[in-house]
Short mmCIF file of C-alpha atoms and ligand atoms in Angstrom, two decimals:
data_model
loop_
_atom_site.label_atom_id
_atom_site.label_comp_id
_atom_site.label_asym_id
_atom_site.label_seq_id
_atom_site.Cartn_x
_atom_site.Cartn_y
_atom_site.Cartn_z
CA UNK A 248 -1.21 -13.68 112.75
CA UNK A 249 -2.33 -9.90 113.86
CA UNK A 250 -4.47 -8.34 110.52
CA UNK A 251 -4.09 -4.48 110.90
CA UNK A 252 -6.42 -2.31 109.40
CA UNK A 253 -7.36 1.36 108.78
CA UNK A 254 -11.03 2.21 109.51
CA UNK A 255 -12.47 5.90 108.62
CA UNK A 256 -14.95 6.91 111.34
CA UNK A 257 -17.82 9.67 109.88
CA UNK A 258 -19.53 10.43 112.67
CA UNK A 259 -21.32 12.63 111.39
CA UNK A 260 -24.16 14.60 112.31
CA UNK A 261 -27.40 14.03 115.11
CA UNK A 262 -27.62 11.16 116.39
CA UNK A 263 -24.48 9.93 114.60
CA UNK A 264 -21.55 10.22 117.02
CA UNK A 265 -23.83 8.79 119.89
CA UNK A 266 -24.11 5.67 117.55
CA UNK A 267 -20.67 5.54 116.36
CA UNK A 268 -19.19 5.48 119.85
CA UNK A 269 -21.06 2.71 120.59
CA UNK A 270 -19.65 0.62 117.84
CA UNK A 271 -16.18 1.46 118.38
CA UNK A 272 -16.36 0.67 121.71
CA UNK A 273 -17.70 -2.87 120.01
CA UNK A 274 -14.83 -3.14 117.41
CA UNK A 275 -12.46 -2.64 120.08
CA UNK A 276 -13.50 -5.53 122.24
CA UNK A 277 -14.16 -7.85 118.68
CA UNK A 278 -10.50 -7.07 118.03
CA UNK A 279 -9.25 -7.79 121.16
CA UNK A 280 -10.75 -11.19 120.72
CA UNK A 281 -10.06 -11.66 117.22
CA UNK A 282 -6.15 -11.11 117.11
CA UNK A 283 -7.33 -8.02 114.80
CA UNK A 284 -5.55 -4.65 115.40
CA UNK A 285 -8.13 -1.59 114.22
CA UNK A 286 -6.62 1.98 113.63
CA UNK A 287 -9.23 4.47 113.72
CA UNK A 288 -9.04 8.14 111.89
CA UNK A 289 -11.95 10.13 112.24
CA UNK A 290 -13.07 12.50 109.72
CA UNK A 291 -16.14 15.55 108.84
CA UNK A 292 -18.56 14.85 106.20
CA UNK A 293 -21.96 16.65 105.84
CA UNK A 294 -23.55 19.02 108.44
CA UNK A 295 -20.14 18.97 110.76
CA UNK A 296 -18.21 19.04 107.61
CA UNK A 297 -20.22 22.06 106.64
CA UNK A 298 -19.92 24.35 109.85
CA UNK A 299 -15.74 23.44 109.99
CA UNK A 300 -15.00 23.99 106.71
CA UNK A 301 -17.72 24.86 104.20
CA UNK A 302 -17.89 21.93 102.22
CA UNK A 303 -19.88 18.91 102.96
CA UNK A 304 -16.77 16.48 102.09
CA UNK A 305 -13.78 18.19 102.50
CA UNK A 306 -10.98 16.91 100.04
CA UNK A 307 -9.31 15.86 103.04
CA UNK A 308 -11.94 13.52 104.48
CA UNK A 309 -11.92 11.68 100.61
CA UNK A 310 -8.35 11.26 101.06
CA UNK A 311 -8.30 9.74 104.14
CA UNK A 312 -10.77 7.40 103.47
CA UNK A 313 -9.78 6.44 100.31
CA UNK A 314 -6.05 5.59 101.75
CA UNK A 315 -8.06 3.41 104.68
CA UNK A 316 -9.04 -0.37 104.46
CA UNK A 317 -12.75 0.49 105.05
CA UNK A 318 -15.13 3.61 106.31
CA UNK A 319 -17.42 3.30 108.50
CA UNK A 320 -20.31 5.99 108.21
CA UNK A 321 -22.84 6.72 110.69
CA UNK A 322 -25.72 9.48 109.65
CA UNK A 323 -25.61 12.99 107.78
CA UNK A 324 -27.92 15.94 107.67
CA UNK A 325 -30.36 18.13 110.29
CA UNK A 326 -33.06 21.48 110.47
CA UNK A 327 -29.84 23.50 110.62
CA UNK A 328 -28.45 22.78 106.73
CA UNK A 329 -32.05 21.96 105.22
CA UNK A 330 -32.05 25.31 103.24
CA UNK A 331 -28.57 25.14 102.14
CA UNK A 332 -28.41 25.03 98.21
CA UNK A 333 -28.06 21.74 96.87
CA UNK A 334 -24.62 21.69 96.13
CA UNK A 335 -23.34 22.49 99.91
CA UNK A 336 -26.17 20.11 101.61
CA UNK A 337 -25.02 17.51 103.55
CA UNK A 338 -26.79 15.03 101.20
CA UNK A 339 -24.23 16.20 98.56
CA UNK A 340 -21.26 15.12 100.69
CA UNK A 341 -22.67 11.69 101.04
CA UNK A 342 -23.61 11.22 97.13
CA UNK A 343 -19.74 12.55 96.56
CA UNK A 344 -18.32 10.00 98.72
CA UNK A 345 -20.28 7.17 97.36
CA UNK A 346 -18.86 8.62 94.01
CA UNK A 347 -15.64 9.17 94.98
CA UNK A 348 -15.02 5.92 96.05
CA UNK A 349 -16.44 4.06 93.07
CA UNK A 350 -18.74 2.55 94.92
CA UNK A 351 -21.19 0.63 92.45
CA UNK A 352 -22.48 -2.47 94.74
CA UNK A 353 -25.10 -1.66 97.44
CA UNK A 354 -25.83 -4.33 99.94
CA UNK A 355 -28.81 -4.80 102.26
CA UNK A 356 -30.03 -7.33 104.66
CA UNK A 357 -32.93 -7.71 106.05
CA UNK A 358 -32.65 -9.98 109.12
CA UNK A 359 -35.84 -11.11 111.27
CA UNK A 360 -34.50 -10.92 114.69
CA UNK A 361 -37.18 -13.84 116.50
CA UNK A 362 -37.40 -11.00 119.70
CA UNK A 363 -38.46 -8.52 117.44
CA UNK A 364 -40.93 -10.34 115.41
CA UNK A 365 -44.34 -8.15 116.32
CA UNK A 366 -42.89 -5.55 114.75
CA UNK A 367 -43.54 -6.37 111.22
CA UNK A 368 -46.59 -5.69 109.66
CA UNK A 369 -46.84 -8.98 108.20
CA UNK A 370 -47.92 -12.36 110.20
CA UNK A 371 -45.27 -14.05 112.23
CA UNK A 372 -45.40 -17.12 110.63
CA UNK A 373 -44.81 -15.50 107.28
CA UNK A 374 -41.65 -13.76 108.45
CA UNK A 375 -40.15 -15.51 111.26
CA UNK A 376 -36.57 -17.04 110.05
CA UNK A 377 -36.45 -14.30 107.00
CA UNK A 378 -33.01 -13.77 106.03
CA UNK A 379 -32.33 -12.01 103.34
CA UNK A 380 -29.76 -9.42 100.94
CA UNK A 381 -30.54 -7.88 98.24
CA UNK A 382 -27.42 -6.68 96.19
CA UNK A 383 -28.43 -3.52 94.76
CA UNK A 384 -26.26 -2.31 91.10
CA UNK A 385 -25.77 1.62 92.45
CA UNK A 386 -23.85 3.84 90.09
CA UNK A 387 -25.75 2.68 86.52
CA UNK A 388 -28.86 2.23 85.06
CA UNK A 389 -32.29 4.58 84.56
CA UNK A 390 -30.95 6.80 87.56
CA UNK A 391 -28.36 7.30 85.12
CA UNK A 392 -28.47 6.67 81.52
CA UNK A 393 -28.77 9.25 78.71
CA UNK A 394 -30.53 10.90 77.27
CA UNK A 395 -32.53 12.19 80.44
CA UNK A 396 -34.35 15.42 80.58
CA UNK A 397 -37.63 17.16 79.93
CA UNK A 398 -37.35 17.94 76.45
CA UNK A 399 -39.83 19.41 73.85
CA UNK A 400 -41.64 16.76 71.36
CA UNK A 401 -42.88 17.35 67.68
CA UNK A 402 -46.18 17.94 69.23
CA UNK A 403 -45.28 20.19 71.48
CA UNK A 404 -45.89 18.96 74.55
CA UNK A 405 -42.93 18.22 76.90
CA UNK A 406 -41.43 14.81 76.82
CA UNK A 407 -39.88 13.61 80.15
CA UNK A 408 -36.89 10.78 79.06
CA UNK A 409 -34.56 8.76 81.50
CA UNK A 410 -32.68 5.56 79.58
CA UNK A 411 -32.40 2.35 81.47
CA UNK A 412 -28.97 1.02 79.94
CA UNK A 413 -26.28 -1.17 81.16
CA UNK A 414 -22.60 -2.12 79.50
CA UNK A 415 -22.35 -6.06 79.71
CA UNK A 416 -18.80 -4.87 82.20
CA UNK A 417 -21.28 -3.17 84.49
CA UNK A 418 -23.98 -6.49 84.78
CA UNK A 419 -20.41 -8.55 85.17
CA UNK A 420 -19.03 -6.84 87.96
CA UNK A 421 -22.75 -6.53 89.87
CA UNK A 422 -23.20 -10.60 89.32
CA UNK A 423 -19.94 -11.13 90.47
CA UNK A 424 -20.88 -9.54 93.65
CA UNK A 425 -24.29 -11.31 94.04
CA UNK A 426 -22.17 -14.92 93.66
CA UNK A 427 -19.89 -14.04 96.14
CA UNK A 428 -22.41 -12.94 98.48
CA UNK A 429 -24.59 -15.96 97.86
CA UNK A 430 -21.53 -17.77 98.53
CA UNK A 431 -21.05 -16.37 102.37
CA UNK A 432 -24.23 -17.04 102.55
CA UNK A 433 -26.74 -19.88 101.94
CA UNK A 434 -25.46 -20.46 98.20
CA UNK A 435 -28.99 -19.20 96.14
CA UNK A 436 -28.81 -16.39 94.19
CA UNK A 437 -32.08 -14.81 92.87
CA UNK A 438 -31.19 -11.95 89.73
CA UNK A 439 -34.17 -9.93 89.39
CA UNK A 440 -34.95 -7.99 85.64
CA UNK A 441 -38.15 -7.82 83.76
CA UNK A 442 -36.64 -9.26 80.85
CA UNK A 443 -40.18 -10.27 79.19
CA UNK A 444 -40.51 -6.26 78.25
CA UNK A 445 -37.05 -4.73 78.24
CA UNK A 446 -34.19 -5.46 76.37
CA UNK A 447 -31.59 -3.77 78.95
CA UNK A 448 -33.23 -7.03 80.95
CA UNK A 449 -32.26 -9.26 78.27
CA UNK A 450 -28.84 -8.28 78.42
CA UNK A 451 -28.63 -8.76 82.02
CA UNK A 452 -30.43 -11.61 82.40
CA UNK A 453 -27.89 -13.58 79.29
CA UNK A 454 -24.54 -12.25 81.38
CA UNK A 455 -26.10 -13.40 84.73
CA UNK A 456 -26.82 -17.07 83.50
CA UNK A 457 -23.18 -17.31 81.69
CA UNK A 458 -21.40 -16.20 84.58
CA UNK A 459 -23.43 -19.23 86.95
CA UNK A 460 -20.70 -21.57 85.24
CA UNK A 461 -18.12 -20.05 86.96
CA UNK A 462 -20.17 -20.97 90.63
CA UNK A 463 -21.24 -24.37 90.55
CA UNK A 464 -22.10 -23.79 94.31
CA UNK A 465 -24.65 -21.04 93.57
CA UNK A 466 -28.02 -22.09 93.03
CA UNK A 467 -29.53 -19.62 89.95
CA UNK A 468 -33.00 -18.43 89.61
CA UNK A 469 -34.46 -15.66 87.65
CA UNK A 470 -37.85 -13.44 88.36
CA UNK A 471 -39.38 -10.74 86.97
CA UNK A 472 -39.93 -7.55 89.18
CA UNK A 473 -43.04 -7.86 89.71
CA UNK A 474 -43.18 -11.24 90.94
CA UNK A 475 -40.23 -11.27 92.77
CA UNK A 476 -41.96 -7.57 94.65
CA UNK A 477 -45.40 -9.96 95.21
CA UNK A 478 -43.11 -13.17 96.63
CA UNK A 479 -41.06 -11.37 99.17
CA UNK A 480 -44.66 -10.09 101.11
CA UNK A 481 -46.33 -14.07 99.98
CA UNK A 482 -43.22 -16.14 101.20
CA UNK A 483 -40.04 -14.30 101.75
CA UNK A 484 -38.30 -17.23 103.23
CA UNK A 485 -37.85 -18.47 99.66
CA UNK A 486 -34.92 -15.89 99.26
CA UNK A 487 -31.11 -15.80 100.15
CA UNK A 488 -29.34 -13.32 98.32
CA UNK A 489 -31.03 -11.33 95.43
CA UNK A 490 -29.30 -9.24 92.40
CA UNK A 491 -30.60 -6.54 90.47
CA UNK A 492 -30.36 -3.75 89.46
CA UNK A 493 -30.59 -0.20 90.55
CA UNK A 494 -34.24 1.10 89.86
CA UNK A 495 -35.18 -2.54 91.07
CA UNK A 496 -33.21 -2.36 93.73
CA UNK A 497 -33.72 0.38 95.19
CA UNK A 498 -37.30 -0.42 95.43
CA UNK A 499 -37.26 -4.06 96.58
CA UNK A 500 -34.42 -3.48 99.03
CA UNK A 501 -36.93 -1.11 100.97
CA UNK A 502 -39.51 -3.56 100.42
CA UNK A 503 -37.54 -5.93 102.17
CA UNK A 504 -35.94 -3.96 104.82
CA UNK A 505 -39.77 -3.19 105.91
CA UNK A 506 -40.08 -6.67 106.33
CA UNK A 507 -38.42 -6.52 109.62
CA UNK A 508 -40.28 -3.57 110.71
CA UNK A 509 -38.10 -1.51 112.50
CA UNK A 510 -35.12 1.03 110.85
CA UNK A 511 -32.76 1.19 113.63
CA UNK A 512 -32.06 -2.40 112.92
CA UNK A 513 -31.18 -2.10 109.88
CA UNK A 514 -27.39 -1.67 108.17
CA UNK A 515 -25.60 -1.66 105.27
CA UNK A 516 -22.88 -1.82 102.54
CA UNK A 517 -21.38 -0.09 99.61
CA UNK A 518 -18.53 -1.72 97.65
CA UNK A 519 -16.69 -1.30 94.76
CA UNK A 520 -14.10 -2.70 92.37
CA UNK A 521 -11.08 -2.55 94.62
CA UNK A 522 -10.80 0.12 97.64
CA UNK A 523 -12.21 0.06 100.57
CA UNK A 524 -16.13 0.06 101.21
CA UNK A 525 -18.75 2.09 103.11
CA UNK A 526 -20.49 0.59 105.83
CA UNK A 527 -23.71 2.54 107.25
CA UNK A 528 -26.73 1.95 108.87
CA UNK A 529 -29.57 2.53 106.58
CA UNK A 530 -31.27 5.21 108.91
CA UNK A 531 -30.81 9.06 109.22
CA UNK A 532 -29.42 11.24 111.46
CA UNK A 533 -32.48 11.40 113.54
CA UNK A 534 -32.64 15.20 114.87
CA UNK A 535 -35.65 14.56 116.33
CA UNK A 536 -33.35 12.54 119.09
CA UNK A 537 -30.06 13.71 118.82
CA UNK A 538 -28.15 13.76 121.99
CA UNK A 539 -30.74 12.61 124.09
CA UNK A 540 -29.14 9.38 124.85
CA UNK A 541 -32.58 7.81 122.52
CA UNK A 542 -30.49 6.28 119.54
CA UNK A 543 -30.78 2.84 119.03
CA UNK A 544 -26.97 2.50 118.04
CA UNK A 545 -28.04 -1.31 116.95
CA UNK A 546 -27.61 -0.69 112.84
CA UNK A 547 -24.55 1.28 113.53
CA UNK A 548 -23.56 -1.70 115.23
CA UNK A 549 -24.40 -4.25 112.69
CA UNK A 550 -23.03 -1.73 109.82
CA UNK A 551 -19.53 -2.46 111.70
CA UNK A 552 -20.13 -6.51 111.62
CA UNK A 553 -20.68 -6.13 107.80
CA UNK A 554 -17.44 -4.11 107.60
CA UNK A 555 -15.70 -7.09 109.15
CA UNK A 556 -17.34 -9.76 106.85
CA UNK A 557 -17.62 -7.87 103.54
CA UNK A 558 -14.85 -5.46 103.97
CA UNK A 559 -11.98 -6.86 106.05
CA UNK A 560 -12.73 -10.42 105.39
CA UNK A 561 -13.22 -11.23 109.56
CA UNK A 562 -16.30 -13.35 109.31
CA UNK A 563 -15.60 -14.25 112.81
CA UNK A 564 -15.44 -11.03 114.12
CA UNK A 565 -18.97 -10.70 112.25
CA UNK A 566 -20.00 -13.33 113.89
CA UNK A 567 -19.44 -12.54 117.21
CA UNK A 568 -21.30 -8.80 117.01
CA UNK A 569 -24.21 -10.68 115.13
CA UNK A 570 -24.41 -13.01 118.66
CA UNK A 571 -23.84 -9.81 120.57
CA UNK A 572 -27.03 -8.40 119.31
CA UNK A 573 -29.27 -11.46 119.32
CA UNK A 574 -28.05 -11.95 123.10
CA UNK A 575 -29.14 -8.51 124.37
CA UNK A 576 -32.41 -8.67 122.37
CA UNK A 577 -32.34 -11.99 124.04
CA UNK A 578 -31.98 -10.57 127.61
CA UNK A 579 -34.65 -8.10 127.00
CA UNK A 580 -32.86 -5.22 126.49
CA UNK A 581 -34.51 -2.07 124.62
CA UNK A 582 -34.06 0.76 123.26
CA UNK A 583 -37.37 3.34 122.77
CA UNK A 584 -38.13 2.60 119.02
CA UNK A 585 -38.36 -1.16 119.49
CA UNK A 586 -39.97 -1.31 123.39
CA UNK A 587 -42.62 -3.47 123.89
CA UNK A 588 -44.04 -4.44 126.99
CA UNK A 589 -42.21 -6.25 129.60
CA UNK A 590 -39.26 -5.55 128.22
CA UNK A 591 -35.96 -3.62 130.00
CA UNK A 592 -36.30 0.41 128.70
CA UNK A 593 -32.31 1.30 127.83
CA UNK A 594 -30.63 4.13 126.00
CA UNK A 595 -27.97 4.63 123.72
CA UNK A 596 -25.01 3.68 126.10
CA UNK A 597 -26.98 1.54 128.15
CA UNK A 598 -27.13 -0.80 124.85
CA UNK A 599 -23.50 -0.14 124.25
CA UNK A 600 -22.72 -1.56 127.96
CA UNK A 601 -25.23 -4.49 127.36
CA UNK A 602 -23.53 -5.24 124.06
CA UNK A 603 -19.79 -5.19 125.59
CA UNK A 604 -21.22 -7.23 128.58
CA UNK A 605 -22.18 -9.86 125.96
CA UNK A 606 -19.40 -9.69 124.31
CA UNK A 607 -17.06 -10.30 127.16
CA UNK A 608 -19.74 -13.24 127.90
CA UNK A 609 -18.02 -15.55 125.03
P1 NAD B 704 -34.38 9.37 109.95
O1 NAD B 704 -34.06 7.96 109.59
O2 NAD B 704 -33.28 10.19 110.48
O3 NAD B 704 -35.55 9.35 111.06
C1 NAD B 704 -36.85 8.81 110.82
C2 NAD B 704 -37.49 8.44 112.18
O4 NAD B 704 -36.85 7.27 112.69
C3 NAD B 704 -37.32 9.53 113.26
O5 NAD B 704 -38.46 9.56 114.06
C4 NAD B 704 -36.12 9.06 114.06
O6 NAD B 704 -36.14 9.48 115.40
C5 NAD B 704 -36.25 7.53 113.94
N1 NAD B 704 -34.93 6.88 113.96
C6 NAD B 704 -34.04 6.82 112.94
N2 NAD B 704 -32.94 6.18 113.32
C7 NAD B 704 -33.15 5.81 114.61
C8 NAD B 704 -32.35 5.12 115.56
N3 NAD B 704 -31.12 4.65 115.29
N4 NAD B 704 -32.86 4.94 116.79
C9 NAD B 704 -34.09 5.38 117.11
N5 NAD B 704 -34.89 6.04 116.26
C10 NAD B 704 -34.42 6.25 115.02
O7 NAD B 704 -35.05 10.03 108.67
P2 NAD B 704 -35.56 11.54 108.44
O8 NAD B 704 -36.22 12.06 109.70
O9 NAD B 704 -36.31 11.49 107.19
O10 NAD B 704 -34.25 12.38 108.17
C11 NAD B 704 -33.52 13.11 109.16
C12 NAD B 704 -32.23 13.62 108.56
O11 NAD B 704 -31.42 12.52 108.19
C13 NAD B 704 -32.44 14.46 107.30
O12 NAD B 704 -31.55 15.53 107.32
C14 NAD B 704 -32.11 13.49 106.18
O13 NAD B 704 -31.64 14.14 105.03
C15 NAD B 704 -31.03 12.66 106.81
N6 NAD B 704 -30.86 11.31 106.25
C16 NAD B 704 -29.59 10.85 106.19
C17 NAD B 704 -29.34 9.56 105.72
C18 NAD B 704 -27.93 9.07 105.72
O14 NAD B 704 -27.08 9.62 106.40
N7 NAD B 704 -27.63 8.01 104.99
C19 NAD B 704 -30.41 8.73 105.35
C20 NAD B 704 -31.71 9.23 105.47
C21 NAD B 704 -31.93 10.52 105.93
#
């Protein structure tokens, strides 16, 4: 039977709608394959959002993504808006989405591709095969728990406070993420706290072990930050999926990202309770290379393979971008950021062609 679904394209600003074409042009041919019908309503957030209408997310562009099945976001911001006040930068339009859509799970992969492997900075047999996602808690936590601010102490001196607190509701919903990810993927599931110093840890660490009854197929391990930061440059292949939460995350999901070396690889995903999730490449607009034709539109590409497996539950269509990619990498193709000798120089739509050329390969 035909799924239809309602996909929000944000575009978006530099190098963004370069990028975003490219993976359209990819979902259409994955849903011609894939008995999937994809309706597509674009919509302005940040610096285009800005110049049309003065905000950077119009009401509109909340509504329309919020009554769509999934959104898929490319990149925000430029020079132009950088001395905007904070409330109108682009930046702003991209926090109130995230918001506005109750989005409180963040997820990010970091995938050694084996033709890209001299890119990392770490040796190639301590990387090759890495494969992992680290499930990030987004909306709680130290970023923010009260009381935070700079207040005055009895001494004096100014006291600078932030509160790293979680409801046993917010750990729940978080670990019920990390099982199901673990569970479309390898089936081990590594929570990450520092629960030997804080008692927020405690709590998490308590919830995350009772909840492993209900996944007999996930395999449960616990580390403490700074382990778990030392293991993933020592011997990442030891991880699968990892949960934690956001402070944590935020800092080992960059960690691990940079295991792969190169940013316009890289995508990601944003989910929440119920409603439909964002699905962006982890990179920015790039001004520097905005329509030149330089874009690697690769993470915008692999952004739109999570938003079939995590969002619109079409692992197969996943599947078949994820092959897409490895094949063109495969056949050499390149674009500037991740050239290396000997290999074929392409730009943004030359990708885009090499990519549909695969696709129409299987
Ligand atoms: P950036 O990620 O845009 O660029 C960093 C460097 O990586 C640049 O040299 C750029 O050319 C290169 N690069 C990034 N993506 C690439 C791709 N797909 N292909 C080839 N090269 C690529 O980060 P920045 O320069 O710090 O920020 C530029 C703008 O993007 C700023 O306005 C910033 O606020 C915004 N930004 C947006 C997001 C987002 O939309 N989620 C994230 C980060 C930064």
């Amino acid at each position: 039977m035909t799924q239809h679904h309602r996909i929000t394209l944000l575009p978006g600003d530099g190098i963004g709608p370069e990028i975003m074409a490219v993976a359209v042009e990819v979902l259409r041919e994955v849903a011609s394959k894939c008995a999937l019908q994809l309706e597509f309503t674009e919509a302005l957030i940040g610096g285009a959002a800005i110049d049309a209408t003065g905000s950077p997310l119009p009401e509109e562009t909340l509504e329309t993504c919020r009554k769509s099945d999934a959104v898929l976001l490319a990149a925000i911001g430029g020079y132009k808006w950088d001395n905007l006040a904070r409330q109108q930068r682009p930046e702003t339009g991209l926090l109130g989405l995230r918001a506005g859509l109750g989005l409180f799970a963040n997820l990010r992969p970091a995938t050694i591709f084996p033709q890209l492997i001299d890119a990392s900075s770490l040796k190639r047999e301590v990387v090759e095969g890495v494969d992992i996602m680290v499930v990030r808690e987004l909306t709680g936590g130290i970023y923010f728990g009260q009381p935070k601010g700079i207040f005055e102490a009895e001494t004096g001196e100014k006291r600078g406070v932030n509160t790293m607190a979680y409801l046993e509701g917010e750990i729940d919903r978080i670990a019920k993420v990390g099982f199901e990810t673990a569970q479309k993927r390898r089936g081990k599931l590594c929570s990450v706290d520092k629960a030997n110093v804080l008692d927020v840890s405690q709590l998490w660490r308590d919830r995350v072990t009772l909840m492993a009854a209900q996944y007999p197929d996930v395999e449960l391990s616990h580390l403490y930050v700074d382990n778990a930061a030392m293991q993933l440059v020592r011997a990442p292949k030891q991880f699968d999926t990892i949960v934690t939460g956001n402070l944590f995350g935020d800092i080992l999901s960059d960690e691990a990202a940079m295991l792969t070396g190169s940013i316009g690889m890289l995508p990601s995903a944003s989910l929440g309770a119920d409603g439909p999730g964002l699905f962006e490449p982890v990179h920015g607009s790039a001004p520097d290379i905005a329509g030149q034709d330089k874009a690697n539109p690769l993470a915008q590409v692999l952004s739109a393979a999570m938003m079939l497996r995590y969002g619109l539950d079409c692992p197969e269509g996943a599947d078949k971008i994820e092959q897409a990619v490895l094949q063109v990498l495969e056949q050499g193709y390149r674009t500037g950021d991740i050239m290396s000798e000997g290999m074929k120089a392409v730009g943004c739509q030359g990708m885009g062609e090499a990519l549909l050329e695969a696709l129409r390969s299987f």
